[in-house]
Amino acid sequence: MASFSVEEFIGNGILKELLQKLLEEGWDDVPTLKIMSSEDMDLLQMTQEQKDALGIRSYLHDRGLMQYADKMEDCGKALSELINLSTTDLSTQFEMKRGHIARFINRTTSDDSVKLRALAARRRSSTMHRDDSIPKSVGSNSSNSLTRSHIRSNAASDALEQSMADMKIKEGYVFKGIVAAEPAEPRACGCVNPPPPISDQVAPYGTVENISVQKLTPEYKIGMEPLVKTKAPPLKVSELWRDKPAVFLCLRRPGCIMCRAEAHQLYSRKAIFDALGVQLFAVLHEQIDSEVKDFWPRYWGGVVLLDRGRDFFKALGGGKLLKEKFLSGFLLNPRSLSNYKRAKAMHIDYNFKGEGEIKGGLFIIGMGKSGIAYQFIERNFGDWAPIAEVIEICTQMQNFQ
């Protein structure tokens, strides 16, 4: 899986000389770099070789093939030429493995940089119209999908709609409501019972408002130190959403393959959340410095928080931690095994360090005291909050606020 470190993304080739200019102009994280438009490249006075290099690296980053970036950049070919090379040429010229060749030439693979590049129109302003059909509570249950409305941001609304086209919730989709979770079924032919039912009521705002957290990492930018050198003091978490809404991704373990995959998929859409004015935070319930260092910024380039009291995790469980043993929760659970295979297909490294039985989830919390708009509970190990649903909720919440 490709890293969110800008230095690793740019490499030591012809893009390296642009680092200072990129930092000055605000192109200081990988998700933002990948949406750079031709117009933005011209404003930066990039040469054609630099444009080609950025296109190649964005394409490889989407496919987790950055180990070939330097060789492909040095070969002098544009991305369109490289994609049309034969299997033999890719193998001989770049020593590309057969499995990697299949991923490289597969144009149906999700290509985030193409889908999000339209967001580079953020330099342009556009007039937005508020949709009167926005529900008063974005988390209320409904038999129909929430009405999509325009995004109030510096990015053009049509550009954001284009970037979200692949994630658009299909007609007839029914929102799970303000509390969401995947189903849990009997395991081992009914010999092992599933976990107990979860509450369909959102956690009370008071249970999260006063949580004490500690920043383990800042939001990653070019040239930033791997970890915060000085120990950050605890802070009241509601300070983080006082002026802007926020998404809190609560992870079981930063070394877990499924947790890393979920974090990477969510943070790769950072440009969309930026346009919506929504912050992204990852929350851990234990501090192992080596694990945080391996996790950030490779799989997550945003702020990482420590919830030492595990209060976010307790809020997901209605006041108590949701825990399950590895045998019953993973090895005997077909849904968890399917989640593992999904993450494994993303070619992510992993380990088994730390507490891995406490289940996580996700919160979307509105600005100020507007409350919890959405929460997703990891009922089976490796369940992800549907990204389309998260973005839809943030879109509706942003317009309502």
mmCIF file of C-alpha atoms in Angstrom:
data_model
loop_
_atom_site.group_PDB
_atom_site.id
_atom_site.type_symbol
_atom_site.label_atom_id
_atom_site.label_comp_id
_atom_site.label_asym_id
_atom_site.label_seq_id
_atom_site.Cartn_x
_atom_site.Cartn_y
_atom_site.Cartn_z
ATOM 1 C CA MET A 1 0.000 0.000 0.000
ATOM 2 C CA ALA A 2 1.327 3.387 -1.043
ATOM 3 C CA SER A 3 2.441 5.830 1.640
ATOM 4 C CA PHE A 4 0.964 9.278 2.338
ATOM 5 C CA SER A 5 4.471 10.671 2.912
ATOM 6 C CA VAL A 6 5.017 13.451 0.360
ATOM 7 C CA GLU A 7 8.758 12.812 0.270
ATOM 8 C CA GLU A 8 8.193 9.150 -0.611
ATOM 9 C CA PHE A 9 5.535 10.081 -3.165
ATOM 10 C CA ILE A 10 7.727 12.619 -4.971
ATOM 11 C CA GLY A 11 10.923 10.552 -4.793
ATOM 12 C CA ASN A 12 14.379 11.781 -5.725
ATOM 13 C CA GLY A 13 13.676 12.640 -9.365
ATOM 14 C CA ILE A 14 12.622 15.766 -11.217
ATOM 15 C CA LEU A 15 9.758 16.564 -8.844
ATOM 16 C CA LYS A 16 12.036 16.971 -5.849
ATOM 17 C CA GLU A 17 13.138 20.440 -6.936
ATOM 18 C CA LEU A 18 9.506 21.552 -6.669
ATOM 19 C CA LEU A 19 9.168 20.677 -2.976
ATOM 20 C CA GLN A 20 9.599 24.209 -1.646
ATOM 21 C CA LYS A 21 7.255 25.708 -4.211
ATOM 22 C CA LEU A 22 4.652 23.021 -3.522
ATOM 23 C CA LEU A 23 4.818 23.798 0.176
ATOM 24 C CA GLU A 24 4.444 27.550 -0.427
ATOM 25 C CA GLU A 25 1.421 27.031 -2.691
ATOM 26 C CA GLY A 26 -0.378 24.640 -0.325
ATOM 27 C CA TRP A 27 0.243 21.388 -2.204
ATOM 28 C CA ASP A 28 1.594 19.851 0.977
ATOM 29 C CA ASP A 29 -0.054 16.433 1.252
ATOM 30 C CA VAL A 30 -0.420 13.482 -1.119
ATOM 31 C CA PRO A 31 -4.236 13.481 -1.569
ATOM 32 C CA THR A 32 -4.058 17.155 -2.568
ATOM 33 C CA LEU A 33 -1.100 16.632 -4.907
ATOM 34 C CA LYS A 34 -2.968 13.877 -6.737
ATOM 35 C CA ILE A 35 -5.844 16.172 -7.695
ATOM 36 C CA MET A 36 -3.626 18.821 -9.278
ATOM 37 C CA SER A 37 -5.117 19.941 -12.584
ATOM 38 C CA SER A 38 -3.314 20.978 -15.770
ATOM 39 C CA GLU A 39 -4.118 24.590 -14.951
ATOM 40 C CA ASP A 40 -2.497 24.246 -11.521
ATOM 41 C CA MET A 41 0.562 22.639 -13.085
ATOM 42 C CA ASP A 42 0.889 25.548 -15.501
ATOM 43 C CA LEU A 43 0.641 28.044 -12.641
ATOM 44 C CA LEU A 44 3.524 26.238 -10.962
ATOM 45 C CA GLN A 45 5.432 26.413 -14.261
ATOM 46 C CA MET A 46 5.951 22.674 -14.298
ATOM 47 C CA THR A 47 7.775 21.204 -17.283
ATOM 48 C CA GLN A 48 6.146 18.480 -19.362
ATOM 49 C CA GLU A 49 8.524 15.961 -17.804
ATOM 50 C CA GLN A 50 7.371 16.997 -14.318
ATOM 51 C CA LYS A 51 3.719 16.762 -15.362
ATOM 52 C CA ASP A 52 4.319 13.270 -16.738
ATOM 53 C CA ALA A 53 6.136 12.256 -13.556
ATOM 54 C CA LEU A 54 3.254 13.438 -11.374
ATOM 55 C CA GLY A 55 0.756 11.571 -13.537
ATOM 56 C CA ILE A 56 2.788 8.367 -13.330
ATOM 57 C CA ARG A 57 3.229 8.601 -9.577
ATOM 58 C CA SER A 58 -0.467 9.319 -8.980
ATOM 59 C CA TYR A 59 -1.443 6.304 -11.093
ATOM 60 C CA LEU A 60 1.014 4.028 -9.282
ATOM 61 C CA HIS A 61 -0.018 5.364 -5.874
ATOM 62 C CA ASP A 62 -3.649 4.429 -6.537
ATOM 63 C CA ARG A 63 -2.518 0.869 -7.271
ATOM 64 C CA GLY A 64 0.040 0.459 -4.523
ATOM 65 C CA LEU A 65 2.909 0.120 -7.002
ATOM 66 C CA MET A 66 5.159 2.994 -5.967
ATOM 67 C CA GLN A 67 8.235 0.738 -5.950
ATOM 68 C CA TYR A 68 8.305 1.161 -9.739
ATOM 69 C CA ALA A 69 7.892 4.950 -9.742
ATOM 70 C CA ASP A 70 11.553 5.941 -10.050
ATOM 71 C CA LYS A 71 12.279 3.591 -12.952
ATOM 72 C CA MET A 72 9.142 4.574 -14.841
ATOM 73 C CA GLU A 73 9.821 8.259 -14.301
ATOM 74 C CA ASP A 74 13.388 7.863 -15.582
ATOM 75 C CA CYS A 75 12.364 5.996 -18.735
ATOM 76 C CA GLY A 76 11.075 9.200 -20.358
ATOM 77 C CA LYS A 77 7.672 7.782 -21.351
ATOM 78 C CA ALA A 78 4.286 9.312 -20.547
ATOM 79 C CA LEU A 79 1.706 7.360 -18.580
ATOM 80 C CA SER A 80 -0.379 6.622 -21.688
ATOM 81 C CA GLU A 81 2.653 4.989 -23.293
ATOM 82 C CA LEU A 82 3.508 2.947 -20.229
ATOM 83 C CA ILE A 83 -0.014 1.565 -19.878
ATOM 84 C CA ASN A 84 0.117 0.287 -23.461
ATOM 85 C CA LEU A 85 3.402 -1.570 -23.029
ATOM 86 C CA SER A 86 3.282 -5.331 -23.380
ATOM 87 C CA THR A 87 3.558 -7.654 -20.411
ATOM 88 C CA THR A 88 7.014 -8.655 -21.622
ATOM 89 C CA ASP A 89 8.201 -5.041 -21.844
ATOM 90 C CA LEU A 90 6.927 -4.218 -18.354
ATOM 91 C CA SER A 91 8.699 -7.271 -16.990
ATOM 92 C CA THR A 92 12.022 -6.723 -18.753
ATOM 93 C CA GLN A 93 12.245 -2.922 -18.533
ATOM 94 C CA PHE A 94 11.002 -2.454 -14.976
ATOM 95 C CA GLU A 95 11.392 -5.932 -13.465
ATOM 96 C CA MET A 96 7.683 -5.829 -12.666
ATOM 97 C CA LYS A 97 6.187 -8.951 -11.115
ATOM 98 C CA ARG A 98 3.355 -10.673 -12.960
ATOM 99 C CA GLY A 99 0.814 -9.942 -10.264
ATOM 100 C CA HIS A 100 1.862 -6.293 -10.267
ATOM 101 C CA ILE A 101 1.558 -6.154 -14.053
ATOM 102 C CA ALA A 102 -2.076 -7.240 -13.777
ATOM 103 C CA ARG A 103 -2.755 -4.397 -11.343
ATOM 104 C CA PHE A 104 -0.855 -1.896 -13.475
ATOM 105 C CA ILE A 105 -2.689 -2.573 -16.730
ATOM 106 C CA ASN A 106 -6.106 -2.968 -15.084
ATOM 107 C CA ARG A 107 -7.775 0.313 -15.963
ATOM 108 C CA THR A 108 -10.972 -0.636 -14.127
ATOM 109 C CA THR A 109 -9.125 -0.348 -10.814
ATOM 110 C CA SER A 110 -10.380 2.507 -8.665
ATOM 111 C CA ASP A 111 -8.339 5.523 -9.769
ATOM 112 C CA ASP A 112 -8.738 8.077 -7.001
ATOM 113 C CA SER A 113 -6.478 10.672 -8.566
ATOM 114 C CA VAL A 114 -8.687 10.881 -11.661
ATOM 115 C CA LYS A 115 -11.920 10.981 -9.682
ATOM 116 C CA LEU A 116 -10.696 13.695 -7.349
ATOM 117 C CA ARG A 117 -8.670 15.843 -9.716
ATOM 118 C CA ALA A 118 -11.664 18.049 -10.454
ATOM 119 C CA LEU A 119 -11.445 19.293 -6.888
ATOM 120 C CA ALA A 120 -8.411 21.312 -7.897
ATOM 121 C CA ALA A 121 -10.980 23.857 -9.035
ATOM 122 C CA ARG A 122 -10.900 25.064 -5.438
ATOM 123 C CA ARG A 123 -9.221 28.237 -6.639
ATOM 124 C CA ARG A 124 -12.430 29.087 -8.440
ATOM 125 C CA SER A 125 -15.521 30.183 -6.582
ATOM 126 C CA SER A 126 -19.014 29.302 -7.617
ATOM 127 C CA THR A 127 -22.479 30.292 -6.536
ATOM 128 C CA MET A 128 -24.255 27.571 -4.610
ATOM 129 C CA HIS A 129 -27.975 27.204 -4.058
ATOM 130 C CA ARG A 130 -29.317 25.718 -0.887
ATOM 131 C CA ASP A 131 -31.635 22.757 -1.428
ATOM 132 C CA ASP A 132 -34.860 23.271 0.536
ATOM 133 C CA SER A 133 -35.363 19.534 0.738
ATOM 134 C CA ILE A 134 -32.467 18.993 3.156
ATOM 135 C CA PRO A 135 -33.828 17.114 6.164
ATOM 136 C CA LYS A 136 -33.653 18.815 9.540
ATOM 137 C CA SER A 137 -31.804 15.835 10.997
ATOM 138 C CA VAL A 138 -29.221 14.200 8.806
ATOM 139 C CA GLY A 139 -29.246 11.162 11.025
ATOM 140 C CA SER A 140 -32.966 10.492 11.015
ATOM 141 C CA ASN A 141 -34.219 7.187 9.648
ATOM 142 C CA SER A 142 -35.842 7.398 6.254
ATOM 143 C CA SER A 143 -37.200 4.992 3.673
ATOM 144 C CA ASN A 144 -35.500 7.003 0.961
ATOM 145 C CA SER A 145 -31.982 8.227 0.429
ATOM 146 C CA LEU A 146 -31.183 11.669 1.776
ATOM 147 C CA THR A 147 -31.465 14.240 -0.984
ATOM 148 C CA ARG A 148 -28.081 15.179 -2.415
ATOM 149 C CA SER A 149 -27.549 18.914 -2.459
ATOM 150 C CA HIS A 150 -24.821 21.291 -3.552
ATOM 151 C CA ILE A 151 -21.605 21.616 -1.556
ATOM 152 C CA ARG A 152 -20.744 24.958 -0.012
ATOM 153 C CA SER A 153 -17.012 25.211 -0.428
ATOM 154 C CA ASN A 154 -14.334 26.839 -2.495
ATOM 155 C CA ALA A 155 -14.474 23.925 -4.936
ATOM 156 C CA ALA A 156 -17.016 24.120 -7.713
ATOM 157 C CA SER A 157 -20.103 22.035 -6.955
ATOM 158 C CA ASP A 158 -20.049 20.286 -10.302
ATOM 159 C CA ALA A 159 -16.403 19.346 -9.777
ATOM 160 C CA LEU A 160 -17.196 17.714 -6.463
ATOM 161 C CA GLU A 161 -20.167 15.893 -7.940
ATOM 162 C CA GLN A 162 -17.915 14.526 -10.675
ATOM 163 C CA SER A 163 -15.328 13.367 -8.152
ATOM 164 C CA MET A 164 -18.049 11.606 -6.146
ATOM 165 C CA ALA A 165 -19.698 9.967 -9.153
ATOM 166 C CA ASP A 166 -18.320 6.535 -8.371
ATOM 167 C CA MET A 167 -19.427 6.818 -4.739
ATOM 168 C CA LYS A 168 -22.920 8.097 -5.448
ATOM 169 C CA ILE A 169 -25.524 6.155 -3.508
ATOM 170 C CA LYS A 170 -27.710 4.285 -5.956
ATOM 171 C CA GLU A 171 -31.388 5.004 -6.312
ATOM 172 C CA GLY A 172 -33.396 3.004 -3.821
ATOM 173 C CA TYR A 173 -30.604 2.887 -1.247
ATOM 174 C CA VAL A 174 -31.938 3.053 2.291
ATOM 175 C CA PHE A 175 -29.815 4.772 4.922
ATOM 176 C CA LYS A 176 -29.199 2.658 7.977
ATOM 177 C CA GLY A 177 -29.993 5.660 10.092
ATOM 178 C CA ILE A 178 -27.884 7.558 12.527
ATOM 179 C CA VAL A 179 -26.486 4.299 13.920
ATOM 180 C CA ALA A 180 -25.064 1.895 11.370
ATOM 181 C CA ALA A 181 -23.447 -1.528 11.530
ATOM 182 C CA GLU A 182 -23.086 -4.614 9.412
ATOM 183 C CA PRO A 183 -25.203 -7.653 10.392
ATOM 184 C CA ALA A 184 -23.778 -10.315 12.692
ATOM 185 C CA GLU A 185 -24.751 -13.916 12.055
ATOM 186 C CA PRO A 186 -24.288 -17.242 13.903
ATOM 187 C CA ARG A 187 -20.881 -18.807 13.315
ATOM 188 C CA ALA A 188 -19.626 -22.380 12.964
ATOM 189 C CA CYS A 189 -22.984 -23.722 11.736
ATOM 190 C CA GLY A 190 -24.780 -22.083 14.651
ATOM 191 C CA CYS A 191 -22.501 -23.510 17.336
ATOM 192 C CA VAL A 192 -21.134 -20.025 18.137
ATOM 193 C CA ASN A 193 -23.569 -17.228 18.835
ATOM 194 C CA PRO A 194 -23.064 -13.789 17.258
ATOM 195 C CA PRO A 195 -22.409 -10.760 19.463
ATOM 196 C CA PRO A 196 -25.479 -9.282 21.158
ATOM 197 C CA PRO A 197 -27.598 -6.722 19.306
ATOM 198 C CA ILE A 198 -26.410 -3.125 19.294
ATOM 199 C CA SER A 199 -28.465 -0.153 20.347
ATOM 200 C CA ASP A 200 -30.175 1.698 17.533
ATOM 201 C CA GLN A 201 -29.869 4.944 19.481
ATOM 202 C CA VAL A 202 -26.996 7.310 18.829
ATOM 203 C CA ALA A 203 -24.624 7.860 21.722
ATOM 204 C CA PRO A 204 -25.711 10.866 23.798
ATOM 205 C CA TYR A 205 -23.674 13.948 23.001
ATOM 206 C CA GLY A 206 -22.672 14.212 26.653
ATOM 207 C CA THR A 207 -20.799 10.916 26.477
ATOM 208 C CA VAL A 208 -18.304 12.297 23.945
ATOM 209 C CA GLU A 209 -18.283 16.042 24.683
ATOM 210 C CA ASN A 210 -15.914 15.844 27.639
ATOM 211 C CA ILE A 211 -13.617 13.061 26.479
ATOM 212 C CA SER A 212 -9.951 13.808 27.173
ATOM 213 C CA VAL A 213 -7.598 13.023 24.283
ATOM 214 C CA GLN A 214 -3.945 13.597 23.498
ATOM 215 C CA LYS A 215 -2.474 14.413 20.084
ATOM 216 C CA LEU A 216 0.108 11.826 19.087
ATOM 217 C CA THR A 217 0.721 13.290 15.623
ATOM 218 C CA PRO A 218 -0.188 16.477 13.773
ATOM 219 C CA GLU A 219 -1.669 16.541 10.297
ATOM 220 C CA TYR A 220 1.131 15.487 7.976
ATOM 221 C CA LYS A 221 2.788 18.125 5.790
ATOM 222 C CA ILE A 222 5.966 18.190 3.720
ATOM 223 C CA GLY A 223 9.139 18.014 5.793
ATOM 224 C CA MET A 224 7.372 17.206 9.036
ATOM 225 C CA GLU A 225 9.104 15.157 11.722
ATOM 226 C CA PRO A 226 7.869 11.556 11.964
ATOM 227 C CA LEU A 227 6.382 12.075 15.421
ATOM 228 C CA VAL A 228 5.643 14.903 17.802
ATOM 229 C CA LYS A 229 8.865 15.479 19.711
ATOM 230 C CA THR A 230 7.294 16.982 22.815
ATOM 231 C CA LYS A 231 4.464 15.302 24.647
ATOM 232 C CA ALA A 232 1.238 17.144 23.877
ATOM 233 C CA PRO A 233 -0.964 17.965 26.873
ATOM 234 C CA PRO A 234 -4.433 16.396 27.114
ATOM 235 C CA LEU A 235 -7.279 18.398 25.645
ATOM 236 C CA LYS A 236 -11.037 18.326 25.747
ATOM 237 C CA VAL A 237 -12.058 16.691 22.484
ATOM 238 C CA SER A 238 -15.011 19.036 21.878
ATOM 239 C CA GLU A 239 -12.448 21.777 21.219
ATOM 240 C CA LEU A 240 -11.657 19.964 17.955
ATOM 241 C CA TRP A 241 -15.168 20.378 16.521
ATOM 242 C CA ARG A 242 -15.913 23.775 18.029
ATOM 243 C CA ASP A 243 -15.562 25.549 14.662
ATOM 244 C CA LYS A 244 -15.627 22.690 12.120
ATOM 245 C CA PRO A 245 -17.368 19.307 11.988
ATOM 246 C CA ALA A 246 -15.174 16.250 12.288
ATOM 247 C CA VAL A 247 -14.937 12.550 11.478
ATOM 248 C CA PHE A 248 -13.391 10.351 14.168
ATOM 249 C CA LEU A 249 -12.167 6.952 12.991
ATOM 250 C CA CYS A 250 -11.789 4.723 16.066
ATOM 251 C CA LEU A 251 -9.330 1.908 15.342
ATOM 252 C CA ARG A 252 -8.815 -1.414 17.119
ATOM 253 C CA ARG A 253 -5.085 -1.524 16.368
ATOM 254 C CA PRO A 254 -2.926 0.643 14.100
ATOM 255 C CA GLY A 255 -1.030 -2.506 13.037
ATOM 256 C CA CYS A 256 -4.167 -4.435 12.048
ATOM 257 C CA ILE A 257 -4.367 -5.021 8.288
ATOM 258 C CA MET A 258 -8.092 -4.231 8.182
ATOM 259 C CA CYS A 259 -7.698 -1.085 10.288
ATOM 260 C CA ARG A 260 -4.862 0.143 8.070
ATOM 261 C CA ALA A 261 -6.902 -0.535 4.932
ATOM 262 C CA GLU A 262 -9.915 1.361 6.275
ATOM 263 C CA ALA A 263 -7.771 4.301 7.359
ATOM 264 C CA HIS A 264 -6.031 4.475 3.975
ATOM 265 C CA GLN A 265 -9.301 4.355 2.047
ATOM 266 C CA LEU A 266 -10.840 7.117 4.136
ATOM 267 C CA TYR A 267 -7.820 9.432 4.115
ATOM 268 C CA SER A 268 -7.353 9.020 0.359
ATOM 269 C CA ARG A 269 -10.613 11.020 0.055
ATOM 270 C CA LYS A 270 -9.190 13.869 2.113
ATOM 271 C CA ALA A 271 -9.706 16.325 -0.753
ATOM 272 C CA ILE A 272 -13.462 15.719 -0.613
ATOM 273 C CA PHE A 273 -13.605 16.246 3.144
ATOM 274 C CA ASP A 274 -11.484 19.381 2.798
ATOM 275 C CA ALA A 275 -13.984 20.744 0.288
ATOM 276 C CA LEU A 276 -16.808 19.946 2.695
ATOM 277 C CA GLY A 277 -14.991 21.660 5.564
ATOM 278 C CA VAL A 278 -14.807 18.428 7.566
ATOM 279 C CA GLN A 279 -11.768 17.418 9.641
ATOM 280 C CA LEU A 280 -10.414 13.866 9.846
ATOM 281 C CA PHE A 281 -9.045 12.277 13.033
ATOM 282 C CA ALA A 282 -7.887 8.757 13.825
ATOM 283 C CA VAL A 283 -8.403 7.599 17.422
ATOM 284 C CA LEU A 284 -6.322 4.934 19.182
ATOM 285 C CA HIS A 285 -7.031 3.439 22.596
ATOM 286 C CA GLU A 286 -3.405 2.592 23.471
ATOM 287 C CA GLN A 287 -0.045 4.187 22.777
ATOM 288 C CA ILE A 288 2.760 2.120 21.285
ATOM 289 C CA ASP A 289 5.164 4.607 19.698
ATOM 290 C CA SER A 290 6.604 2.123 17.195
ATOM 291 C CA GLU A 291 3.086 1.296 15.985
ATOM 292 C CA VAL A 292 2.131 4.949 15.614
ATOM 293 C CA LYS A 293 5.338 5.550 13.656
ATOM 294 C CA ASP A 294 4.549 2.673 11.279
ATOM 295 C CA PHE A 295 0.951 3.854 10.869
ATOM 296 C CA TRP A 296 1.549 7.597 10.299
ATOM 297 C CA PRO A 297 1.841 8.948 7.666
ATOM 298 C CA ARG A 298 2.030 5.742 5.574
ATOM 299 C CA TYR A 299 -1.591 4.704 6.099
ATOM 300 C CA TRP A 300 -3.026 7.873 7.612
ATOM 301 C CA GLY A 301 -1.711 11.405 7.135
ATOM 302 C CA GLY A 302 -4.117 13.151 9.472
ATOM 303 C CA VAL A 303 -4.039 13.853 13.194
ATOM 304 C CA VAL A 304 -3.797 10.758 15.409
ATOM 305 C CA LEU A 305 -5.397 11.008 18.859
ATOM 306 C CA LEU A 306 -4.957 8.873 21.961
ATOM 307 C CA ASP A 307 -8.123 8.106 23.898
ATOM 308 C CA ARG A 308 -6.454 6.707 26.977
ATOM 309 C CA GLY A 309 -9.741 6.236 28.818
ATOM 310 C CA ARG A 310 -11.247 4.437 25.785
ATOM 311 C CA ASP A 311 -14.301 6.651 26.121
ATOM 312 C CA PHE A 312 -14.973 6.900 22.368
ATOM 313 C CA PHE A 313 -14.924 3.111 22.233
ATOM 314 C CA LYS A 314 -17.251 2.861 25.218
ATOM 315 C CA ALA A 315 -19.643 5.313 23.567
ATOM 316 C CA LEU A 316 -19.824 3.016 20.542
ATOM 317 C CA GLY A 317 -20.901 0.195 22.849
ATOM 318 C CA GLY A 318 -23.528 2.147 24.725
ATOM 319 C CA GLY A 319 -21.291 2.723 27.729
ATOM 320 C CA LYS A 320 -19.183 -0.432 27.649
ATOM 321 C CA LEU A 321 -16.410 -1.712 25.426
ATOM 322 C CA LEU A 322 -17.411 -3.979 22.573
ATOM 323 C CA LYS A 323 -14.965 -6.884 22.731
ATOM 324 C CA GLU A 324 -14.717 -10.279 21.097
ATOM 325 C CA LYS A 325 -12.151 -13.070 21.142
ATOM 326 C CA PHE A 326 -9.940 -13.734 18.119
ATOM 327 C CA LEU A 327 -11.258 -17.287 17.675
ATOM 328 C CA SER A 328 -14.981 -16.542 17.711
ATOM 329 C CA GLY A 329 -14.774 -13.013 16.322
ATOM 330 C CA PHE A 330 -12.381 -13.697 13.476
ATOM 331 C CA LEU A 331 -11.481 -17.307 12.704
ATOM 332 C CA LEU A 332 -15.064 -18.566 13.035
ATOM 333 C CA ASN A 333 -16.701 -15.479 11.533
ATOM 334 C CA PRO A 334 -17.170 -15.599 7.724
ATOM 335 C CA ARG A 335 -17.808 -11.851 7.576
ATOM 336 C CA SER A 336 -14.539 -11.036 9.335
ATOM 337 C CA LEU A 337 -12.641 -13.453 7.092
ATOM 338 C CA SER A 338 -14.185 -11.727 4.066
ATOM 339 C CA ASN A 339 -13.100 -8.358 5.472
ATOM 340 C CA TYR A 340 -9.582 -9.720 5.892
ATOM 341 C CA LYS A 341 -9.463 -10.897 2.278
ATOM 342 C CA ARG A 342 -10.627 -7.463 1.125
ATOM 343 C CA ALA A 343 -7.797 -5.799 3.031
ATOM 344 C CA LYS A 344 -5.276 -8.447 1.977
ATOM 345 C CA ALA A 345 -6.025 -7.652 -1.674
ATOM 346 C CA MET A 346 -4.728 -4.134 -1.012
ATOM 347 C CA HIS A 347 -1.238 -5.556 -0.300
ATOM 348 C CA ILE A 348 -0.855 -4.045 3.151
ATOM 349 C CA ASP A 349 1.772 -5.020 5.698
ATOM 350 C CA TYR A 350 0.510 -5.809 9.183
ATOM 351 C CA ASN A 351 1.449 -7.139 12.612
ATOM 352 C CA PHE A 352 -0.235 -8.390 15.779
ATOM 353 C CA LYS A 353 1.135 -5.912 18.312
ATOM 354 C CA GLY A 354 -1.208 -4.436 20.864
ATOM 355 C CA GLU A 355 -4.759 -5.016 22.089
ATOM 356 C CA GLY A 356 -6.889 -6.195 19.176
ATOM 357 C CA GLU A 357 -10.169 -7.314 20.734
ATOM 358 C CA ILE A 358 -11.722 -3.895 21.411
ATOM 359 C CA LYS A 359 -13.946 -3.038 18.466
ATOM 360 C CA GLY A 360 -13.917 0.387 16.907
ATOM 361 C CA GLY A 361 -16.113 2.388 14.589
ATOM 362 C CA LEU A 362 -16.646 5.912 13.342
ATOM 363 C CA PHE A 363 -18.323 9.113 14.518
ATOM 364 C CA ILE A 364 -19.349 12.168 12.506
ATOM 365 C CA ILE A 365 -19.820 15.087 14.893
ATOM 366 C CA GLY A 366 -21.236 18.435 13.905
ATOM 367 C CA MET A 367 -19.787 21.851 14.599
ATOM 368 C CA GLY A 368 -20.262 23.354 18.038
ATOM 369 C CA LYS A 369 -22.947 21.586 20.030
ATOM 370 C CA SER A 370 -24.964 20.352 17.059
ATOM 371 C CA GLY A 371 -24.355 16.772 18.134
ATOM 372 C CA ILE A 372 -23.478 13.399 16.656
ATOM 373 C CA ALA A 373 -24.730 13.135 13.082
ATOM 374 C CA TYR A 374 -23.714 9.538 12.494
ATOM 375 C CA GLN A 375 -21.977 6.626 14.129
ATOM 376 C CA PHE A 376 -20.849 3.331 12.686
ATOM 377 C CA ILE A 377 -20.074 0.318 14.869
ATOM 378 C CA GLU A 378 -17.527 -2.342 13.950
ATOM 379 C CA ARG A 379 -19.781 -5.291 14.722
ATOM 380 C CA ASN A 380 -17.535 -7.774 12.917
ATOM 381 C CA PHE A 381 -13.756 -7.385 12.902
ATOM 382 C CA GLY A 382 -12.831 -5.333 9.844
ATOM 383 C CA ASP A 383 -16.257 -3.798 9.112
ATOM 384 C CA TRP A 384 -15.891 -0.388 7.431
ATOM 385 C CA ALA A 385 -18.253 2.528 7.526
ATOM 386 C CA PRO A 386 -19.369 2.822 3.872
ATOM 387 C CA ILE A 387 -17.396 5.736 2.446
ATOM 388 C CA ALA A 388 -20.293 6.816 0.229
ATOM 389 C CA GLU A 389 -22.516 7.023 3.285
ATOM 390 C CA VAL A 390 -19.944 8.974 5.299
ATOM 391 C CA ILE A 391 -19.511 11.510 2.490
ATOM 392 C CA GLU A 392 -23.277 11.788 1.995
ATOM 393 C CA ILE A 393 -23.854 12.497 5.679
ATOM 394 C CA CYS A 394 -21.069 15.100 5.710
ATOM 395 C CA THR A 395 -22.550 16.717 2.599
ATOM 396 C CA GLN A 396 -26.013 17.008 4.124
ATOM 397 C CA MET A 397 -24.643 18.149 7.464
ATOM 398 C CA GLN A 398 -22.500 20.830 5.838
ATOM 399 C CA ASN A 399 -25.462 22.263 3.959
ATOM 400 C CA PHE A 400 -27.760 22.140 6.973
ATOM 401 C CA GLN A 401 -25.197 23.945 9.150
#
